[in-house]
XYZ file of C-alpha atoms in Angstrom:
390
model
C 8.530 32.209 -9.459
C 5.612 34.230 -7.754
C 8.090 35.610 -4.899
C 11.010 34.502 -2.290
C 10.679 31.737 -0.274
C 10.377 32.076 3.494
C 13.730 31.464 5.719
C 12.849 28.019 7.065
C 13.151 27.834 10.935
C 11.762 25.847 13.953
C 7.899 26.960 15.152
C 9.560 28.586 18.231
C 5.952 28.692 20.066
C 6.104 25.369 20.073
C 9.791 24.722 21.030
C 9.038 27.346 23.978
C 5.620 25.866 25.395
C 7.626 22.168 25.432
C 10.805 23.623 27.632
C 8.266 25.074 29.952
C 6.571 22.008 30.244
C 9.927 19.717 30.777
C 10.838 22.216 33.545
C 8.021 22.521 35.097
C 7.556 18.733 34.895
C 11.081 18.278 36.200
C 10.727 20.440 39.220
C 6.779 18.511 39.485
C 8.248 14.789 39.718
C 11.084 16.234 41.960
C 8.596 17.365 44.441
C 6.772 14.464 44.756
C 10.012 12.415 45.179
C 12.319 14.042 47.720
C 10.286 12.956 50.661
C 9.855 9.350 49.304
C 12.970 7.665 50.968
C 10.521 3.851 49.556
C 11.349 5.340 46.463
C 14.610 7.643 46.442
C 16.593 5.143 49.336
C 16.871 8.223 51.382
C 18.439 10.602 48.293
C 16.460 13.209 47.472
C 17.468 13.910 44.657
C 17.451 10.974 42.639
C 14.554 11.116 40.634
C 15.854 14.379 39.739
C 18.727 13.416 38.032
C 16.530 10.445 36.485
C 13.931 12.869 35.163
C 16.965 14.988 33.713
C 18.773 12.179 31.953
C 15.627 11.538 30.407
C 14.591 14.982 29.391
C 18.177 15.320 27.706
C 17.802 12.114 26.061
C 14.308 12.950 24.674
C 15.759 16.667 24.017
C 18.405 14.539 21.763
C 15.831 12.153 19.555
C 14.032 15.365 19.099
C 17.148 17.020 17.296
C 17.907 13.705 15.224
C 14.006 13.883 14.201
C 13.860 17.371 13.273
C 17.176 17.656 11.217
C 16.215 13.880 9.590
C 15.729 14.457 5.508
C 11.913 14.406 5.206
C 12.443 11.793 2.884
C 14.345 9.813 5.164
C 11.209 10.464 7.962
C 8.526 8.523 5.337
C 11.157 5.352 4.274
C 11.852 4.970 7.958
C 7.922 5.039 8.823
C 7.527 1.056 7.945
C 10.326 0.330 10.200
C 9.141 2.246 13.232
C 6.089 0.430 12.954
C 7.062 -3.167 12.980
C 9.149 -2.605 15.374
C 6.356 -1.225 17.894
C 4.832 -4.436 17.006
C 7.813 -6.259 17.879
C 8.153 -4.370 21.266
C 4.324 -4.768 21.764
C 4.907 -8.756 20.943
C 7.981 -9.124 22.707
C 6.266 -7.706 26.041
C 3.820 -10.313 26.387
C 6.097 -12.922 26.299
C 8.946 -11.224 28.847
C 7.255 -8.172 30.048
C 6.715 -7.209 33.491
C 3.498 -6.957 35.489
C 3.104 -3.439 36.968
C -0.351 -2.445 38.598
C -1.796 -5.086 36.895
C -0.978 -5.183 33.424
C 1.954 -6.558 31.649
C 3.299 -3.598 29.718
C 7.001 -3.564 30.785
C 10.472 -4.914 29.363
C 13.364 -4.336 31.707
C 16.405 -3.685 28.915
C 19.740 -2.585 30.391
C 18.305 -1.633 33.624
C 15.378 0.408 31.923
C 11.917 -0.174 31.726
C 10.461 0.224 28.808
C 6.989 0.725 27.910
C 6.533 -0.182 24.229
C 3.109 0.781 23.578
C 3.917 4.738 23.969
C 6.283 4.479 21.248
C 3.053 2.583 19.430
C 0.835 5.593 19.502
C 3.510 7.563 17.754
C 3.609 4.307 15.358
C -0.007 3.840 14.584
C 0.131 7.788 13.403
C 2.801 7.762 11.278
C 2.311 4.197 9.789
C -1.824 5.491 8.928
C -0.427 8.819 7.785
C 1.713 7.431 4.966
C -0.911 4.621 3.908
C -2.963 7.536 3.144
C -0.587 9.778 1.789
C 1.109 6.696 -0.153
C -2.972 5.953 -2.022
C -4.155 9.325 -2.295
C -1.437 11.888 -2.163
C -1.564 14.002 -5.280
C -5.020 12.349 -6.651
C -8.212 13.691 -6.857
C -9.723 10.964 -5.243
C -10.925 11.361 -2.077
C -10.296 8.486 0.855
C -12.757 5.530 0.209
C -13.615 2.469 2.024
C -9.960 0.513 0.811
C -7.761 3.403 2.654
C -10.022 3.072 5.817
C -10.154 -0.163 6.169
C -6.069 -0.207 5.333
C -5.698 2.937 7.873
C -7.642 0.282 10.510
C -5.680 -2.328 9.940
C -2.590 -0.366 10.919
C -4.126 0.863 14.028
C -5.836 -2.048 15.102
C -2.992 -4.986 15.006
C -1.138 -2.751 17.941
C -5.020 -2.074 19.288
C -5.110 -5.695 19.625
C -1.700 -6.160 21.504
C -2.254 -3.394 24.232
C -5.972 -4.941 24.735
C -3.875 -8.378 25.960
C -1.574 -6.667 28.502
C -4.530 -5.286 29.217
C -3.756 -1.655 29.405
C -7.134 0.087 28.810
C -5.573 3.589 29.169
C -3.443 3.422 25.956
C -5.973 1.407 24.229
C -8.421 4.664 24.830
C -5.552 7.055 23.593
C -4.828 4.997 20.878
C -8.223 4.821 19.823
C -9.292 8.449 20.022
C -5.911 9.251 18.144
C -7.110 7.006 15.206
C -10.535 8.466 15.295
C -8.986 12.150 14.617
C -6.560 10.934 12.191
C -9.260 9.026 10.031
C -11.471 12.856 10.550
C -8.312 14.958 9.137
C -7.600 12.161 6.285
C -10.698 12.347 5.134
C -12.465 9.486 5.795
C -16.391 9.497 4.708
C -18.556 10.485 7.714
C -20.308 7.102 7.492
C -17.259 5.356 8.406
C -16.971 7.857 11.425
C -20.193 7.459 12.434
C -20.000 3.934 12.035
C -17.142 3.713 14.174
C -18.421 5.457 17.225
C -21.318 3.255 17.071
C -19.336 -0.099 16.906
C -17.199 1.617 19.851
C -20.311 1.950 21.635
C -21.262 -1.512 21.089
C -18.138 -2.674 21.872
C -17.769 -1.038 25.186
C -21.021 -2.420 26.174
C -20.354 -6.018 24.884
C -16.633 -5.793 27.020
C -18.584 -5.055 30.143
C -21.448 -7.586 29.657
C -19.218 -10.329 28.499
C -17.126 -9.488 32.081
C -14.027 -9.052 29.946
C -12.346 -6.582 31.716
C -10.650 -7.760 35.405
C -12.090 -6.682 38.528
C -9.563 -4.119 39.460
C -10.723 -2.638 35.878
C -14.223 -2.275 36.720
C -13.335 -1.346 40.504
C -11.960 1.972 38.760
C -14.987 2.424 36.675
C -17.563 2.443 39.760
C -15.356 4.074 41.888
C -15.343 6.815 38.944
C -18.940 6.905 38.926
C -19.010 7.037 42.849
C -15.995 7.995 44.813
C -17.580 7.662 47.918
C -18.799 4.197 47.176
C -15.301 2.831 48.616
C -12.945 5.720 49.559
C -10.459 3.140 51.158
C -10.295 0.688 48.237
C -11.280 1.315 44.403
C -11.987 5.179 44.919
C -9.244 5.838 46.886
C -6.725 7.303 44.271
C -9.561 9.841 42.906
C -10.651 11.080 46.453
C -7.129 11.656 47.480
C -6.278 13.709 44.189
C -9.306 15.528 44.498
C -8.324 16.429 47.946
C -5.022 17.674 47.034
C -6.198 19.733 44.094
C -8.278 20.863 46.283
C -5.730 21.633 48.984
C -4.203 24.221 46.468
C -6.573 26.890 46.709
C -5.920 30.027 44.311
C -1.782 29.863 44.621
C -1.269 26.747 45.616
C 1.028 25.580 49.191
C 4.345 26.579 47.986
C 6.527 24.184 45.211
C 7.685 21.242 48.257
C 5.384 22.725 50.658
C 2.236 20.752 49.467
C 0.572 18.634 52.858
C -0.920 15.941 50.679
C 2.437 15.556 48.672
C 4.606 15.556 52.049
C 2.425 13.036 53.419
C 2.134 10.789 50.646
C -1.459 10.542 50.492
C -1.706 10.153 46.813
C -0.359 7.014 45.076
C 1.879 7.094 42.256
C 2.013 10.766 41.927
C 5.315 11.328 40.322
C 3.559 9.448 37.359
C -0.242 9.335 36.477
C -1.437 11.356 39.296
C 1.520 14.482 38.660
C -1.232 17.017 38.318
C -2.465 16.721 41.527
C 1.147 18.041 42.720
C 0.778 21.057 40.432
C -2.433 21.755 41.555
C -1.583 21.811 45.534
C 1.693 23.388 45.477
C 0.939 25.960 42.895
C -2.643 26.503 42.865
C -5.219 27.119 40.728
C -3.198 29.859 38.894
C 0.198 27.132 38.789
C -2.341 24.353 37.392
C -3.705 26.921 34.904
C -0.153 27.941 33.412
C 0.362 23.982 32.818
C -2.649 23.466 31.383
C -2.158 26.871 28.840
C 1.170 25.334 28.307
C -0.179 22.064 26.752
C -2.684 23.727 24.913
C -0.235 26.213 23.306
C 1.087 22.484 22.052
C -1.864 21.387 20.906
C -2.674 24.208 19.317
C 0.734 24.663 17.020
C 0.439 21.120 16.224
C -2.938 21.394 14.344
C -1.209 24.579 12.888
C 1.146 22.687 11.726
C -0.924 19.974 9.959
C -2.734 23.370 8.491
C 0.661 24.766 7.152
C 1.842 21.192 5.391
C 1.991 20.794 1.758
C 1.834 17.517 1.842
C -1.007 15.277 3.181
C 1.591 12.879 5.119
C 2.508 15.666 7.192
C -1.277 16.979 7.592
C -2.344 13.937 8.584
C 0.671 12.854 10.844
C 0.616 16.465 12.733
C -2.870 15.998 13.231
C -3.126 12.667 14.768
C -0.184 13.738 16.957
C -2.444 16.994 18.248
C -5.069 14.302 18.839
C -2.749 11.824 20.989
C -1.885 14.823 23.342
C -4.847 16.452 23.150
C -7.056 13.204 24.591
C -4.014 12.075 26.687
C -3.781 15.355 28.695
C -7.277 15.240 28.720
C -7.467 11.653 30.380
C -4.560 12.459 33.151
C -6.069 15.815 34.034
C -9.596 14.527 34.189
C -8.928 11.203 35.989
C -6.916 13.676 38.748
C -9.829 16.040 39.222
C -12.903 12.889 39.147
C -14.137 13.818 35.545
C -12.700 10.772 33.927
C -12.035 7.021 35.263
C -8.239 6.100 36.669
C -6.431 4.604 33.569
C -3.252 4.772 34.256
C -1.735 7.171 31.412
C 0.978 9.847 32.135
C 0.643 13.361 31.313
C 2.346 14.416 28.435
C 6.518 16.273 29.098
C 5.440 16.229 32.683
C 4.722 12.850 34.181
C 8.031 10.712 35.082
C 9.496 8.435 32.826
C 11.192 7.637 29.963
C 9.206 5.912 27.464
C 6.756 8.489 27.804
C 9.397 11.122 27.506
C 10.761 9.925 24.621
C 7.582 9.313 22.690
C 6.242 12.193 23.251
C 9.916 14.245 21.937
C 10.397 11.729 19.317
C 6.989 13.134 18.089
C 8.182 16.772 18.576
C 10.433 16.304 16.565
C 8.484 15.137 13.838
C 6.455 18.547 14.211
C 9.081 20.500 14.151
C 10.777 18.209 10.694
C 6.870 19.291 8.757
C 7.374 22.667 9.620
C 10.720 23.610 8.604
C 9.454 21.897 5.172
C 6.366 23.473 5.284
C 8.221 26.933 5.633
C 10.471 26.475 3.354
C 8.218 25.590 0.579
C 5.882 28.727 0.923
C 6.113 32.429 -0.027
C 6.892 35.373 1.783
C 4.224 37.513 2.540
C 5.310 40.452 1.367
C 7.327 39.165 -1.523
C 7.565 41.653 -4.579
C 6.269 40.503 -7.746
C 8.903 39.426 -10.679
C 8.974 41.713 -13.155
C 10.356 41.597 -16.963
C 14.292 41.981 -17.094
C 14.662 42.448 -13.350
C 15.726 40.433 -10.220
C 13.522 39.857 -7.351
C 14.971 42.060 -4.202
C 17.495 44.377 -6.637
């Protein structure tokens, strides 16, 4: 031995930055909801308690997750995945239609949205077909493990393209860009694959393959004021209410846009816009610091793994919230089209919720490995005849 091994522990950055983010969330979705009475049926509080049950629900998958055998994490991979399918399956045969696209299963008076779990899915299920063919060879990733990594992503790819949900389907396909970058994948097959998106996106919008409301979002994002009552409504009224904020924001329940319920469905996709009225630029700021401080320990995470299914999976996981937070945040201040995707721990609801803590957890499971496995800094040498630390 070379010196002690480090007392394994959770990255507490990490654990912090995500409470923050659930509470701040929390108190967010509240105060978008209490004046709702369409929503709430006159209780205030009720999405409250909703957006607390699932918080402490997520809060609880997390835990199983993190304290799962990291052996146990790679055997149960296969099965995570197929099921996603089957939820992703399942919901175009039963799901329900919400804003236009069938992405929805009501189960036990739930709704659940299977293709959030598939994002965590696709990462985990590319992650160990990597690690699986190259892990501990000197090989590097050839054409067979990207075409094998696509595979994985794109039978789910395919699924969420039929609801049509054109939100996840941009996550998703960012996500699997990054982790086919941190794998390893030749930059041919990088380059090749931003060209073939480019083609693609062009042949979907000459072949009129997306629905009208679809490309009502997309001109509306390229002009706002090209129909402020209709397609660019949503953007002009979050832009207002950003706006509204000013440097410190109208007060937490005190925001005029909010009260008045100019935005649509801001306790969800458009949850920003409530941060950045009723707390400012400063409020908005902290949120967004918050989320990077994620993003950030995740990629130090994939940095700290020994092992290149951890690497890989922490990294596509910094990608999904990285682009995801992007999207929301963007879409809410006119940078990026309306999609429809929530914003990571903030955003109400519960498959979101729990995706995004199932993943957590998942961080948090590679880094007490990771820490456990390496050397203390400052560990003294073994010498002949003697005990390290006597």
């Amino acid at each position: 031995m070379n010196g002690r091994l480090r007392n394994p522990g959770i990255d507490r950055i990490l654990m912090l930055a995500v409470l923050c983010l659930l509470v701040l969330g929390t108190l967010l979705v509240w105060s978008a909801t209490s004046h709702r009475d369409d929503l709430t049926g006159g209780d205030p509080t009720a999405y409250l308690r909703k957006q607390l049950v699932n918080v402490c629900i997520g809060l609880v998958l997390m835990v199983v997750v993190m304290a799962t055998d990291h052996r146990w994490v790679r055997i149960v991979a296969p099965v995570v995945y197929l099921a996603s399918i089957g939820g992703l399956v399942l919901v175009l045969t039963m799901g329900t239609t919400i804003n236009g696209s069938r992405s929805w299963i009501d189960l036990a008076g739930m709704s659940i949205q299977p293709s959030e779990f598939a994002k965590l899915a696709v990462v985990i299920g590319m992650a160990l077909f990597v690690a699986e063919r190259n892990e501990g060879r000197r090989t590097r990733v050839g054409a067979a493990e990207v075409v094998g990594m696509l595979v994985i992503a794109g039978v789910p790819a395919a699924l969420i393209m039929l609801q049509p949900d054109l939100g996840t389907l941009l996550v998703l396909s960012a996500t699997v860009f990054g982790v086919l970058a941190v794998a390893g994948a030749p930059r041919r097959w990088l380059a090749l694959l931003l060209a073939g998106g480019v083609v693609g996106g062009v042949a979907v919008l000459a072949g009129h393959l997306l629905k009208p409301y679809q490309i009502d979002r997309f001109l509306a994002f390229a002009n706002p004021d090209l129909d402020p009552r209709g397609a660019g409504y949503n953007t002009e009224q979050a832009r207002i209410a950003v706006g509204n904020g000013g440097l410190f924001g109208q007060g937490l329940f005190h925001g005029s846009q909010t009260r008045a319920g100019f935005v649509p469905e801001q306790h969800t996709d458009f949850i920003f816009t409530v941060a950045g009225e009723e707390l400012g630029l400063v409020g908005a700021g902290v949120l967004i610091a918050l989320l990077g401080f994620v993003i950030w320990r995740a990629l130090a995470i994939s940095a700290l793994s020994t092992d290149l299914f951890g690497r890989v999976a922490a990294a596509g996981i910094a990608c999904w919230f990285g682009f995801q937070a992007f999207q929301n945040i963007g879409m809410c201040l006119g940078i990026m089209p309306v999609t429809g995707v929530p914003l990571p721990f903030v955003s109400y609801g519960g498959s979101s919720m729990f995706a995004g803590m199932l993943a957590i957890g998942l961080l948090q499971n590679i880094h007490l490995r990771a820490t456990a496995s390496q050397p203390t800094r400052y560990a003294r040498p073994v010498r002949q005849g003697h005990l390290v630390g006597r």
